[in-house]
XYZ file of C-alpha atoms in Angstrom:
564
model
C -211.408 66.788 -83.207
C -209.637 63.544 -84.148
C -211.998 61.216 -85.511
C -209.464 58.330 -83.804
C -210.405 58.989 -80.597
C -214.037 60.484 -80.696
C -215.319 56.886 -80.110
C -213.008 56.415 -77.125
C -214.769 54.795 -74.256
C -212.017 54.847 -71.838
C -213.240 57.145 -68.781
C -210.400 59.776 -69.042
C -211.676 60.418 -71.893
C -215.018 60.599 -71.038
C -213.329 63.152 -68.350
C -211.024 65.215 -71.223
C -215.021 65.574 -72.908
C -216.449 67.544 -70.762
C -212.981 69.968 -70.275
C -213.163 70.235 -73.870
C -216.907 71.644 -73.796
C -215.696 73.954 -70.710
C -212.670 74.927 -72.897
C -214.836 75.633 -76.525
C -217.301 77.213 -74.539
C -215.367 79.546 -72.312
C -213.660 80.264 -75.834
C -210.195 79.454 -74.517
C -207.261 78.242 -76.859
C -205.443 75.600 -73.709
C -206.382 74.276 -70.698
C -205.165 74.136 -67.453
C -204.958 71.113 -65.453
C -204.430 71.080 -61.861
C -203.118 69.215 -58.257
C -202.959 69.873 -55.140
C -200.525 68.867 -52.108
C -199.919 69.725 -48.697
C -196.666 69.947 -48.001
C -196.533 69.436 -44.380
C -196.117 65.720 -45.116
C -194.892 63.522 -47.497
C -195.884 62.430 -50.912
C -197.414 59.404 -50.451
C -199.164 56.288 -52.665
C -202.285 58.942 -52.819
C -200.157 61.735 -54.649
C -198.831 59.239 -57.138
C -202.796 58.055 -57.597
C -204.282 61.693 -58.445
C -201.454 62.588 -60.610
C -201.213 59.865 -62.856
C -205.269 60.074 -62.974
C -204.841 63.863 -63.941
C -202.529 63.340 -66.953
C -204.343 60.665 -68.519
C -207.222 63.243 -68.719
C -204.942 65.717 -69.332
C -203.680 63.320 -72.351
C -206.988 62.469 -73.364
C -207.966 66.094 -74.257
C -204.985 66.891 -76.216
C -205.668 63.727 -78.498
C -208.774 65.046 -78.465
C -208.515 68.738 -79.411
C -205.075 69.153 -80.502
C -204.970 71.886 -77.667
C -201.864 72.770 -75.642
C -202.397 72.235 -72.008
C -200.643 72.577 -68.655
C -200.703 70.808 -65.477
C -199.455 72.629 -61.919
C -198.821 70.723 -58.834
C -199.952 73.511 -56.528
C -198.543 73.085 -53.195
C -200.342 74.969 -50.212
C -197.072 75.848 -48.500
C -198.140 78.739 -47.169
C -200.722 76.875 -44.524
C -199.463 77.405 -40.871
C -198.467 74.325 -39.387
C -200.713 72.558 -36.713
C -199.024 69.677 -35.712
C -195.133 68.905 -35.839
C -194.868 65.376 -37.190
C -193.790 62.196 -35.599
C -191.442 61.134 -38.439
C -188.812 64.241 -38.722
C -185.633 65.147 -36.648
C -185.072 67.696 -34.302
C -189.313 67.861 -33.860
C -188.720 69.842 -30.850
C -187.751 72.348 -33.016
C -190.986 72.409 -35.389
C -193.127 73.273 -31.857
C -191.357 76.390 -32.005
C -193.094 77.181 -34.996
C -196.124 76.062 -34.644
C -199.102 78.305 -36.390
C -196.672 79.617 -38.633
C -196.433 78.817 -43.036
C -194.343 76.000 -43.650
C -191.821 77.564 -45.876
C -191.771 80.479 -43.270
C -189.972 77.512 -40.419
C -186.629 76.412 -40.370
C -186.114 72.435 -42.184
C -185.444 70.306 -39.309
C -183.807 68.091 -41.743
C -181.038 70.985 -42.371
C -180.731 70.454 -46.517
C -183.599 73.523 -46.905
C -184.167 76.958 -46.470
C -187.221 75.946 -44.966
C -189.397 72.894 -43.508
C -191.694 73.754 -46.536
C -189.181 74.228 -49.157
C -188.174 70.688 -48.266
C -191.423 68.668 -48.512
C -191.410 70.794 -52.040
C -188.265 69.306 -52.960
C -189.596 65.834 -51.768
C -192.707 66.955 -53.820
C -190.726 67.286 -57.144
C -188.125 64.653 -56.688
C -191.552 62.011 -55.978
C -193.091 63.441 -58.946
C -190.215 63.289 -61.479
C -188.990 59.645 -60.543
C -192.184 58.808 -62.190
C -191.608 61.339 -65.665
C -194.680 63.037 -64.917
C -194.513 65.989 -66.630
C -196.116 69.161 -64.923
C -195.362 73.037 -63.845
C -194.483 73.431 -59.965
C -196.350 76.228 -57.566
C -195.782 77.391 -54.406
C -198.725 78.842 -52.615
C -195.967 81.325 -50.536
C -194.387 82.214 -54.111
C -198.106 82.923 -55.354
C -199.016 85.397 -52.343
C -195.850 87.058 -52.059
C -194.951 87.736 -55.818
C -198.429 89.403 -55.997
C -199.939 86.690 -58.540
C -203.114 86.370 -56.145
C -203.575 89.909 -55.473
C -205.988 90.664 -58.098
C -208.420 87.875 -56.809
C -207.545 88.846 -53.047
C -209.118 92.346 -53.720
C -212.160 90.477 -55.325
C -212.500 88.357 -52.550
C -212.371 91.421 -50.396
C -215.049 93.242 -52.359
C -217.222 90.195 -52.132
C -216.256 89.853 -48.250
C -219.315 89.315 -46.645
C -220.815 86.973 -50.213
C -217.913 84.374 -49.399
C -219.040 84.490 -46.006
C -222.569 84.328 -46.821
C -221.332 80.541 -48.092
C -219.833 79.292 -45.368
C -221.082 80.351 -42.415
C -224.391 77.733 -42.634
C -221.836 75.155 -42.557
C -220.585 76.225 -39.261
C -221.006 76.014 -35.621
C -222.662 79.625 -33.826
C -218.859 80.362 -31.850
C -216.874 79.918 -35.234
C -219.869 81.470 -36.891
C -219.503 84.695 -35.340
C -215.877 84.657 -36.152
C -215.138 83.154 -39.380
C -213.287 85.458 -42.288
C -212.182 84.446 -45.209
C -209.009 86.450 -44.770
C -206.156 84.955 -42.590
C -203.612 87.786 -41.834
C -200.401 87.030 -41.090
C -199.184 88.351 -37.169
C -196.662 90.882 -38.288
C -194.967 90.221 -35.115
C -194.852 86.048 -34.448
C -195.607 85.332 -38.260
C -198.575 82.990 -37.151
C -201.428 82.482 -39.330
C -204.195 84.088 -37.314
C -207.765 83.017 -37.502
C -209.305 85.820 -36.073
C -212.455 87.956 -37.176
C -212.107 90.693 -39.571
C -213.357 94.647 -37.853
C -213.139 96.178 -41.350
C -212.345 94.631 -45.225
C -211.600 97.763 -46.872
C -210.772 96.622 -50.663
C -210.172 100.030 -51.330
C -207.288 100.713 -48.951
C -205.634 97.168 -49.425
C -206.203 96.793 -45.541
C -207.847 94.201 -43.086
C -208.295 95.488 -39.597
C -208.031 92.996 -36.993
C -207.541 92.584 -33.109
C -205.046 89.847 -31.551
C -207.251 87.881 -28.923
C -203.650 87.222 -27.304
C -202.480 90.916 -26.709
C -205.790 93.367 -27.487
C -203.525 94.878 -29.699
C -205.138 96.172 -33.072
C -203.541 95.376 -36.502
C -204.019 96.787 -39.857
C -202.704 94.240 -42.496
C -202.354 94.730 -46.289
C -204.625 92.380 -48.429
C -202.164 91.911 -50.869
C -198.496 90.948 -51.286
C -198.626 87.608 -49.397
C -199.401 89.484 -46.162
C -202.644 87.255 -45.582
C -203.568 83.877 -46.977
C -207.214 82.622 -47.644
C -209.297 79.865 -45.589
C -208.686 76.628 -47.184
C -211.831 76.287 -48.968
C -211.565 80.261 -49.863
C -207.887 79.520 -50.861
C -209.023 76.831 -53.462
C -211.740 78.946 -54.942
C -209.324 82.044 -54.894
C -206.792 79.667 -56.850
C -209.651 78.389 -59.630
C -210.549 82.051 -60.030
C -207.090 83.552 -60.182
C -205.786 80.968 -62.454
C -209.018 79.767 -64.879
C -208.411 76.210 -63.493
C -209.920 73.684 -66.219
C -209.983 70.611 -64.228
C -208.625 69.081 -61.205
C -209.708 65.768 -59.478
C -210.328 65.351 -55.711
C -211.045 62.381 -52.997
C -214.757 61.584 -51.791
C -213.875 63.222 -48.187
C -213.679 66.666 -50.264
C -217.223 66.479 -51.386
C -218.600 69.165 -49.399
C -215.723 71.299 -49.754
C -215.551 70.826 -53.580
C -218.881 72.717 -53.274
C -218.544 74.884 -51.251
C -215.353 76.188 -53.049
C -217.135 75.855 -56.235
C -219.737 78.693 -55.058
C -217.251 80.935 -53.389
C -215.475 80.519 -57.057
C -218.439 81.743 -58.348
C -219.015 84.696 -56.028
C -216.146 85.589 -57.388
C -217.125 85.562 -60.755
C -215.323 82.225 -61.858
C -216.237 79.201 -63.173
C -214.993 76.117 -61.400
C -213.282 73.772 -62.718
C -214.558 70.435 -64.261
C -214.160 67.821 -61.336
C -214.111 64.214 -60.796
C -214.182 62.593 -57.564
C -212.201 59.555 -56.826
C -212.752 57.274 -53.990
C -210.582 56.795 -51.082
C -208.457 53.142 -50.320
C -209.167 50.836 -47.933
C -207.314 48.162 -46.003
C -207.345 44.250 -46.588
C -211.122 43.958 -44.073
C -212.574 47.083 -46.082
C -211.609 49.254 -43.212
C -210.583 52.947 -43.879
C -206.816 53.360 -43.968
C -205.247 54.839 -41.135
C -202.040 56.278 -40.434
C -202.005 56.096 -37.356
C -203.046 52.497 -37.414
C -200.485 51.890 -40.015
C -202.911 49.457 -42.127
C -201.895 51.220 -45.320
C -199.537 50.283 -47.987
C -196.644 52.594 -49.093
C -195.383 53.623 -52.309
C -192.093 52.233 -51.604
C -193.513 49.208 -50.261
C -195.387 49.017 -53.363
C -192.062 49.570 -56.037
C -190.065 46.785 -53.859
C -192.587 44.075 -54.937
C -193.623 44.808 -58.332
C -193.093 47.714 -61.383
C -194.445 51.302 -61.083
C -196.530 50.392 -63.844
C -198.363 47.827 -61.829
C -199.446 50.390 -59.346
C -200.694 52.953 -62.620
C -202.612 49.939 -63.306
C -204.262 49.495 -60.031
C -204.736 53.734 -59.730
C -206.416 53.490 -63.533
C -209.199 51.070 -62.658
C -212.503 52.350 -61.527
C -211.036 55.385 -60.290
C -215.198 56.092 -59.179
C -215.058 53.062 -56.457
C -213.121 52.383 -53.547
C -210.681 49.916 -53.540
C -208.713 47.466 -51.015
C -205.165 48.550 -51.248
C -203.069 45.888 -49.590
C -200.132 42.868 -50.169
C -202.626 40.584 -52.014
C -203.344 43.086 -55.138
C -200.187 43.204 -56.006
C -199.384 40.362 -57.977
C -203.083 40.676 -59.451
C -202.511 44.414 -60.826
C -198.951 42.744 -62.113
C -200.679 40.578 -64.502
C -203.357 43.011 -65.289
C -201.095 45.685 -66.711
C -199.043 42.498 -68.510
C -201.962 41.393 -70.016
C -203.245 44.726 -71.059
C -199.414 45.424 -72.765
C -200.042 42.412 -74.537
C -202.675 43.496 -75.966
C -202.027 46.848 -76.904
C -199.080 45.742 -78.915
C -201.531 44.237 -81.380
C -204.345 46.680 -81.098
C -203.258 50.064 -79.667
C -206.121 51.451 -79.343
C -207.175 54.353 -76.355
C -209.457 51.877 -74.507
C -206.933 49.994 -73.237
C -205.302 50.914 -69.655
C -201.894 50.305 -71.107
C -202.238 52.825 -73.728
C -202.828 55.751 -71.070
C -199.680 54.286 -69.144
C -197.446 54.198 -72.294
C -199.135 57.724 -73.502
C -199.792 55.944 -76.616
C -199.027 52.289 -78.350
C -195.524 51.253 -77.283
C -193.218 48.615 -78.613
C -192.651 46.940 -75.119
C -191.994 43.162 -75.867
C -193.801 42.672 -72.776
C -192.939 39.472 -70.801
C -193.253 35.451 -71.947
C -194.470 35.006 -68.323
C -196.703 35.854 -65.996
C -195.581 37.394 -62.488
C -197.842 34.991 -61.152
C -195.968 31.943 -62.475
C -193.267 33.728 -61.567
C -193.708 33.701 -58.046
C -195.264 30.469 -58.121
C -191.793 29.050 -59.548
C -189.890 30.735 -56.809
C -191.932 29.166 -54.958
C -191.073 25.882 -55.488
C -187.953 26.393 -56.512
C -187.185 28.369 -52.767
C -185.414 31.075 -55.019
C -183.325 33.584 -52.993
C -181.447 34.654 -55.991
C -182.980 35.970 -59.987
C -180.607 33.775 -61.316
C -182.585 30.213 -60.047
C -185.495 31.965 -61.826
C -183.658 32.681 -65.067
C -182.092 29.143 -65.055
C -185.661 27.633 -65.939
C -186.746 30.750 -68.283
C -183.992 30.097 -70.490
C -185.105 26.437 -71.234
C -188.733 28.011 -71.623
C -188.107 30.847 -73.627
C -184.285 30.836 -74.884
C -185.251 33.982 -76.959
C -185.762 35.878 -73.579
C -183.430 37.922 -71.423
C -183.199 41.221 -69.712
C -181.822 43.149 -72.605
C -184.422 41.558 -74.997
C -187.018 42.025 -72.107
C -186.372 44.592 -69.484
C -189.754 44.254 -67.853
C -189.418 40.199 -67.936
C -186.166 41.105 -65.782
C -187.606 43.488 -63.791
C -190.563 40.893 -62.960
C -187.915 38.363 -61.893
C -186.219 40.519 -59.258
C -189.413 41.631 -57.717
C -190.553 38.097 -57.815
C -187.377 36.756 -55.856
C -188.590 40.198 -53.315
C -191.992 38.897 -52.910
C -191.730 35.529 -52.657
C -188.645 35.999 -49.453
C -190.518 38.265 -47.705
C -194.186 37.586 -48.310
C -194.677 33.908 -49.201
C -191.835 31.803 -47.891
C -192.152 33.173 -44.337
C -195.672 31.490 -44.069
C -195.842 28.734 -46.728
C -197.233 25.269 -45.997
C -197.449 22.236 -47.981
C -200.974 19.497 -47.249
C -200.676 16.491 -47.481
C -203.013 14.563 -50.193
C -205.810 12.676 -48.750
C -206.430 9.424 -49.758
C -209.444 10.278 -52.161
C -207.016 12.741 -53.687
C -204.174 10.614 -54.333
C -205.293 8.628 -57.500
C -205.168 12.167 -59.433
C -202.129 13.147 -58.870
C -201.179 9.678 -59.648
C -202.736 9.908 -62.597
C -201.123 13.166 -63.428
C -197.552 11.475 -62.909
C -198.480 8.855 -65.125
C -199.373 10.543 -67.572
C -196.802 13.314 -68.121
C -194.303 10.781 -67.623
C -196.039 8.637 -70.543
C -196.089 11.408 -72.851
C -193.126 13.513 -71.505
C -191.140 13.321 -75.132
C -193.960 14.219 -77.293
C -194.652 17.507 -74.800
C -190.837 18.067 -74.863
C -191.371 18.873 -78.351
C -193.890 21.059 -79.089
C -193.706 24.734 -78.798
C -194.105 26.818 -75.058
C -197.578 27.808 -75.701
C -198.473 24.729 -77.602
C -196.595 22.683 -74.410
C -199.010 24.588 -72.174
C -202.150 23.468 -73.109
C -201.380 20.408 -73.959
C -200.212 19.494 -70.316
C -203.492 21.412 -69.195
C -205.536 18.971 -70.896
C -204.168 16.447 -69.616
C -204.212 18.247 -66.287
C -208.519 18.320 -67.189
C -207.849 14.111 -67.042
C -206.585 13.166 -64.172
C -208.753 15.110 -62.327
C -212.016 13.865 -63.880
C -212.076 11.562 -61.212
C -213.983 11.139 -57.691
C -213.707 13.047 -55.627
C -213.066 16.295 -58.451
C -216.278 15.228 -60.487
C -218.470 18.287 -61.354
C -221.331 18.156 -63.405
C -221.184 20.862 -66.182
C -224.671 22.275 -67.444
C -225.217 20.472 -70.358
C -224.600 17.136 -68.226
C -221.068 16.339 -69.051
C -218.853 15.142 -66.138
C -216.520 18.409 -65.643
C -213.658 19.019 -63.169
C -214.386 21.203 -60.118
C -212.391 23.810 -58.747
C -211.468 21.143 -55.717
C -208.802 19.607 -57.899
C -207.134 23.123 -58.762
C -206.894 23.681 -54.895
C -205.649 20.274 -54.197
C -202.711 20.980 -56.785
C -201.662 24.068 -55.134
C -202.047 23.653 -51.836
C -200.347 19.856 -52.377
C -197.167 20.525 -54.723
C -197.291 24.359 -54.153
C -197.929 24.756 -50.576
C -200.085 28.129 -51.232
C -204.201 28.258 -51.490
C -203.815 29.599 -55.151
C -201.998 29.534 -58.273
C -201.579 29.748 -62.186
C -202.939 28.140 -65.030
C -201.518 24.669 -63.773
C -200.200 23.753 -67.668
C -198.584 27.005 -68.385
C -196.310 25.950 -64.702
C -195.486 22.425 -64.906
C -194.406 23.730 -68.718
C -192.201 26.702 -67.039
C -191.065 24.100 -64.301
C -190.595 20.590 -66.345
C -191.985 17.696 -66.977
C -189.411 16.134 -64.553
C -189.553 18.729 -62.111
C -193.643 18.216 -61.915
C -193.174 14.390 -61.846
C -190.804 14.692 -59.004
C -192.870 17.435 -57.141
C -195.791 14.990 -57.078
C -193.630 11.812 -55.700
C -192.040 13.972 -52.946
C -195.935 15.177 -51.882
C -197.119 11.365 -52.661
C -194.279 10.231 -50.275
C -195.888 12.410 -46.944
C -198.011 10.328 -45.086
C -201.709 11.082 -46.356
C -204.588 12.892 -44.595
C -207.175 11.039 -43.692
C -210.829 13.079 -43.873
C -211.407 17.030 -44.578
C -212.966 17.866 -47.656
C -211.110 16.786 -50.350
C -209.270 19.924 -52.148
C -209.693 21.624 -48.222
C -206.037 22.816 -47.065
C -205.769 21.225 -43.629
C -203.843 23.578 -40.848
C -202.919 27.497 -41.617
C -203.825 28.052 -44.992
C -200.572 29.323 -46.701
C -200.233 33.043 -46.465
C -202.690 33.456 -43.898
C -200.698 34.622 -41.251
C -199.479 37.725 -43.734
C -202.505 37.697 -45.978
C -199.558 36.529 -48.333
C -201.020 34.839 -51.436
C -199.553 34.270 -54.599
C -202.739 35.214 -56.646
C -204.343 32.754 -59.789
C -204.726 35.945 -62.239
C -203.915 33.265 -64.562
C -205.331 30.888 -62.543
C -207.412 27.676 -63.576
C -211.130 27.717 -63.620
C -213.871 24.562 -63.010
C -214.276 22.619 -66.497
C-alpha cells in the first residue's frame, strides 16, 4: 500500500478499504467494479450520480493497492418490456412487443437494430460525454454467447435453495408460482413468468406449461434461451463474474439482500456494497416522474459545469438530498472553492481531487459564480460579453484561454440569470430606518473611492467590506456580539440585496461592489435612494414577492456575508 493515501479520510476511500480486504482476502490480483442500467429508459441525472460515485472508489483502490481494476456498465437488456413509454415515436409500435427483451423489439426511433440496442447506444454516448472510463455489457450478449451458462446450471442445481430465499418475501398466489428461471416463449419470444414442472440441470432443460395455450414446453437452460428473475439475475451476475463492488439506491435494500443470499447459494461472495440515498424535490418530497418535480441532467449542464453536478453527487453520498434550481449555484462555488484549494494542497481529502483523478493545474476562476450571477443581475446581462466588460477591469490577467472554467462560468451565468432570476426579480424599496446606511455607504465609498481604486482586487475587497461593517453599525442593523461589542446583524445584508440587488440573497457584499465599481455601487444606491421609501415592515424584511419566489429562483450567498 501507498503510505500517501493510507491516512485518506475521504469516504471513497473508506469504500476502496474494504474492496481491498475482499480483494487480499479472496486472494485475487484486480478487482472488478460494477453498474447497472435498465435500458428501457433513458440515462438520466441518477446514472451520471452512481457512476461517477463508482470510479472514485474504483480510483481510490488503485491508489491504494496499485491493483488493476475494471468497471462494467451492465445493462439488463434482456428484461421483457412492461410498459411502452410516453416519450418515444411510433409507441404504438412498442405495444406490439410488449413482454418481450428489449434488444429482441424493433427501435421505434429507426437508427437501431433494436429498441434495446438504442437505449445502449444512448447508454454509452451519456457515459462517454462525461470520459468515464468503463467496459460495456449487454445482458442479451451475456445469455446468448453462453458467458452465464456455467452459473445458469448452478442456479439450476440449487433450484429449489434460490427459491427457498424468496418465496417468504412473497404473496401465497405468486408463492406457489415463483421460479427463478424465466424461459423465453419459443413461439411469441415473451419473457414468461410461469412455474417451473421440472429443473433438470442435467439435461440443460426447464419444463414448463403456457397458461395461455396448455401447451407444454421444454426450454434449454443455457444459451440465452431463459433469463433469471431480477433479483436471481443480479446474484447470477455477482457469481458469474466475481463482482468486487457495486453501489445501489436505498429502495434496493431488500433486494441487495436478498440477492446477496441467492449469491451465496450459489457459492459466491457478494460484492462489497454501499447504499446511496435517493433525491428529493425542493419541499423534501420524493421525486416523481410522473409529477415531473425532478431536475434533468441537461437541465443541470445548461446552468452550470458538469463538474458542479460531480460536486453535488460527491457529498454525503449516505443522505438524501434536495435536488432542485436553488443548489445549483451553491454546488458551483463548492467545487470552485474546493479547486482552489487543491491547487495548493492536493491532497485525496478534497472533493476536487476525486473529480480531477488527482491534483490538477486548473487556474480555477478569480470569481465566484455567485458574484457572477449577482453582476448579471444588476447589470440585466443578456450577452457574456456585459459580464466580461467588468472582469477585465477586475482581473485584466483573466480570459477564457487563460481561464476556461472562468468562461465557462460566464456563459452559464448569462443562462441562469435570463431564465431563472430576471423572470421574477424585484427590487424594495428602503424604509426610512434603513436609509441612513446606505447613505452612509455612498458617502463613504465615494470619500475614499481613489484610495480603493488603488489597491489590489482582493485587497479592494475587504477593504470596501469593512467599510460595508460601518455603515451598517447603525439602528436599526445593531446586534450585540457575545463579548458585548455592538455588531452588525444579518438585517443589513438583506436590506443590501433585496434594495440594490432586487434578490433575498447574495455575495460577500465587498468582493461585488469591487467586481461592479465604486461608481457603479454609488449610483446603484442613489437610483434605490430615489424610490419613494417604505414606511413600516421590519427593517431588512423584503416587502411584496420575495425575489425568486415564484421559481424558487435564488441567486445563493455561498460567498455570502455573515452577522459581525
Amino acid at each position: 500500500m501507498s503510505a500517501d493515501f493510507t491516512t485518506a479520510k475521504a469516504w471513497p476511500f473508506e469504500e476502496a478499504r474494504k474492496v481491498a480486504d475482499r480483494v487480499r482476502t479472496g486472494g485475487k490480483t484486480a478487482a472488478l467494479f460494477e453498474t447497472g442500467y435498465g435500458p428501457s429508459g433513458l440515462p438520466h441525472i441518477g446514472t451520471f450520480g452512481e457512476v461517477a460515485r463508482t470510479t472514485w472508489v474504483r480510483r481510490a483502490f488503485e491508489k491504494l493497492t496499485g491493483l488493476p481494476t475494471r468497471l462494467i456498465a451492465f445493462s439488463d437488456d434482456m428484461d421483457g418490456l412492461r410498459k411502452a413509454p410516453d416519450n418515444v415515436p411510433n409507441r404504438e409500435m412498442l405495444l406490439q412487443h410488449l413482454g418481450r427483451p428489449v434488444t429482441a423489439i424493433p427501435d421505434p426511433f429507426g437508427t437501431h437494430e433494436s429498441f434495446g440496442h438504442h437505449n445502449n447506444a444512448r447508454l454509452r454516448a451519456f457515459l462517454d460525454r462525461f470520459g468515464f472510463e468503463y467496459e460495456f455489457a449487454s445482458s442479451s450478449d451475456y445469455y446468448r454467447s453462453g458467458k452465464f451458462d456455467a452459473a445458469l446450471l448452478r442456479m439450476a442445481e440449487r433450484h429449489e435453495d434460490v427459491r427457498a430465499v424468496i418465496l417468504p418475501t412473497l404473496g401465497p398466489e405468486r408463492r406457489a408460482t415463483y421460479s427463478p428461471f424465466l424461459p423465453i416463449h419459443p413461439k411469441t419470444g415473451v419473457v414468461m413468468q410461469v412455474p417451473m414442472e421440472e429443473v433438470r440441470p442435467a439435461d440443460d432443460l426447464l419444463v414448463w406449461v403456457d397458461p395461455e395455450t396448455g401447451e407444454r414446453h421444454g426450454t434449454r437452460i443455457t444459451g440465452g434461451h431463459c433469463k433469471a428473475q431480477w433479483k436471481a439475475d443480479w446474484a447470477l451476475r455477482w457469481y458469474a463474474l466475481g463482482v468486487d463492488y457495486e453501489m445501489s439506491g436505498k429502495d434496493l435494500i431488500d433486494s441487495v439482500k436478498l440477492s446477496g443470499a441467492i449469491c451465496r447459494v450459489l457459492g459466491g461472495q457478494p460484492p462489497i456494497g454501499f447504499t446511496y440515498e435517493l433525491f428529493l424535490d425542493e419541499e423534501g418530497g420524493k421525486i416523481s416522474k410522473s409529477k415531473g418535480n425532478g431536475l434533468t441532467i441537461d437541465e443541470w449542464l445548461h446552468y452550470a459545469p458538469p463538474e458542479s453536478l460531480a460536486q453535488f453527487m460527491y457529498n454525503q453520498p449516505g443522505r438524501a438530498k434536495r435536488l432542485h434550481f436553488d443548489v445549483i449555484p451553491r454546488a458551483v462555488d463548492e467545487y470552485v472553492q474546493n479547486l482552489d484549494r487543491l491547487r495548493t494542497a492536493p491532497g485525496p481529502d478534497n472533493p476536487a481531487w476525486h473529480i480531477h483523478g488527482g491534483p490538477t493545474n486548473d487556474p480555477g476562476t478569480p470569481v465566484s459564480f455567485t458574484m457572477l450571477m449577482n453582476l448579471a443581475s444588476v447589470i440585466n446581462a443578456d450577452a457574456p460579453e456585459m459580464l466580461w466588460g467588468f472582469l477585465r477591469r477586475y482581473a485584466p490577467e483573466a480570459s477564457g484561454e487563460t481561464h476556461p472554467l472562468l468562461a465557462r462560468l460566464v456563459e452559464h451565468a448569462v443562462s441562469y440569470y435570463r431564465d431563472r432570476v430576471a423572470p421574477n426579480k424585484q427590487h424594495r424599496p428602503a424604509t426610512e430606518a434603513e436609509r441612513p446606511a446606505f447613505e452612509a455607504l455612498a458617502a463613504a465609498l465615494r470619500a475614499q473611492a481613489e484610495e480603493l481604486e488603488a489597491l489590489a482586487p482582493d485587497a479592494k475587497a475587504r477593504a470596501i467590506q469593512d467599510i460595508v461593517y460601518d455603515a451598517g453599525r447603525r439602528e436599526p442593523f445593531i446586534e450585540m456580539t457575545k463579548d458585548g461589542r455592538p455588531g452588525v446583524s444579518r438585517a443589513w445584508f438583506n436590506a443590501l440585496y433585496q434594495v440594490l440587488l432586487g434578490q433575498p440573497e447574495g455575495p460577500r457584499f465587498g468582493g461585488f461592489v469591487a467586481l461592479y465599481g465604486i461608481a457603479g455601487t454609488i449610483g446603484l444606491i442613489e437610483t434605490a435612494l430615489a424610490r419613494p421609501a417604505s414606511t413600516g415592515g421590519t427593517p431588512g424584511a423584503a416587502s411584496g414577492t420575495t425575489p425568486g419566489a415564484a421559481s424558487g429562483a435564488t441567486i445563493g450567498a455561498a460567498n455570502g456575508d455573515a452577522a459581525a
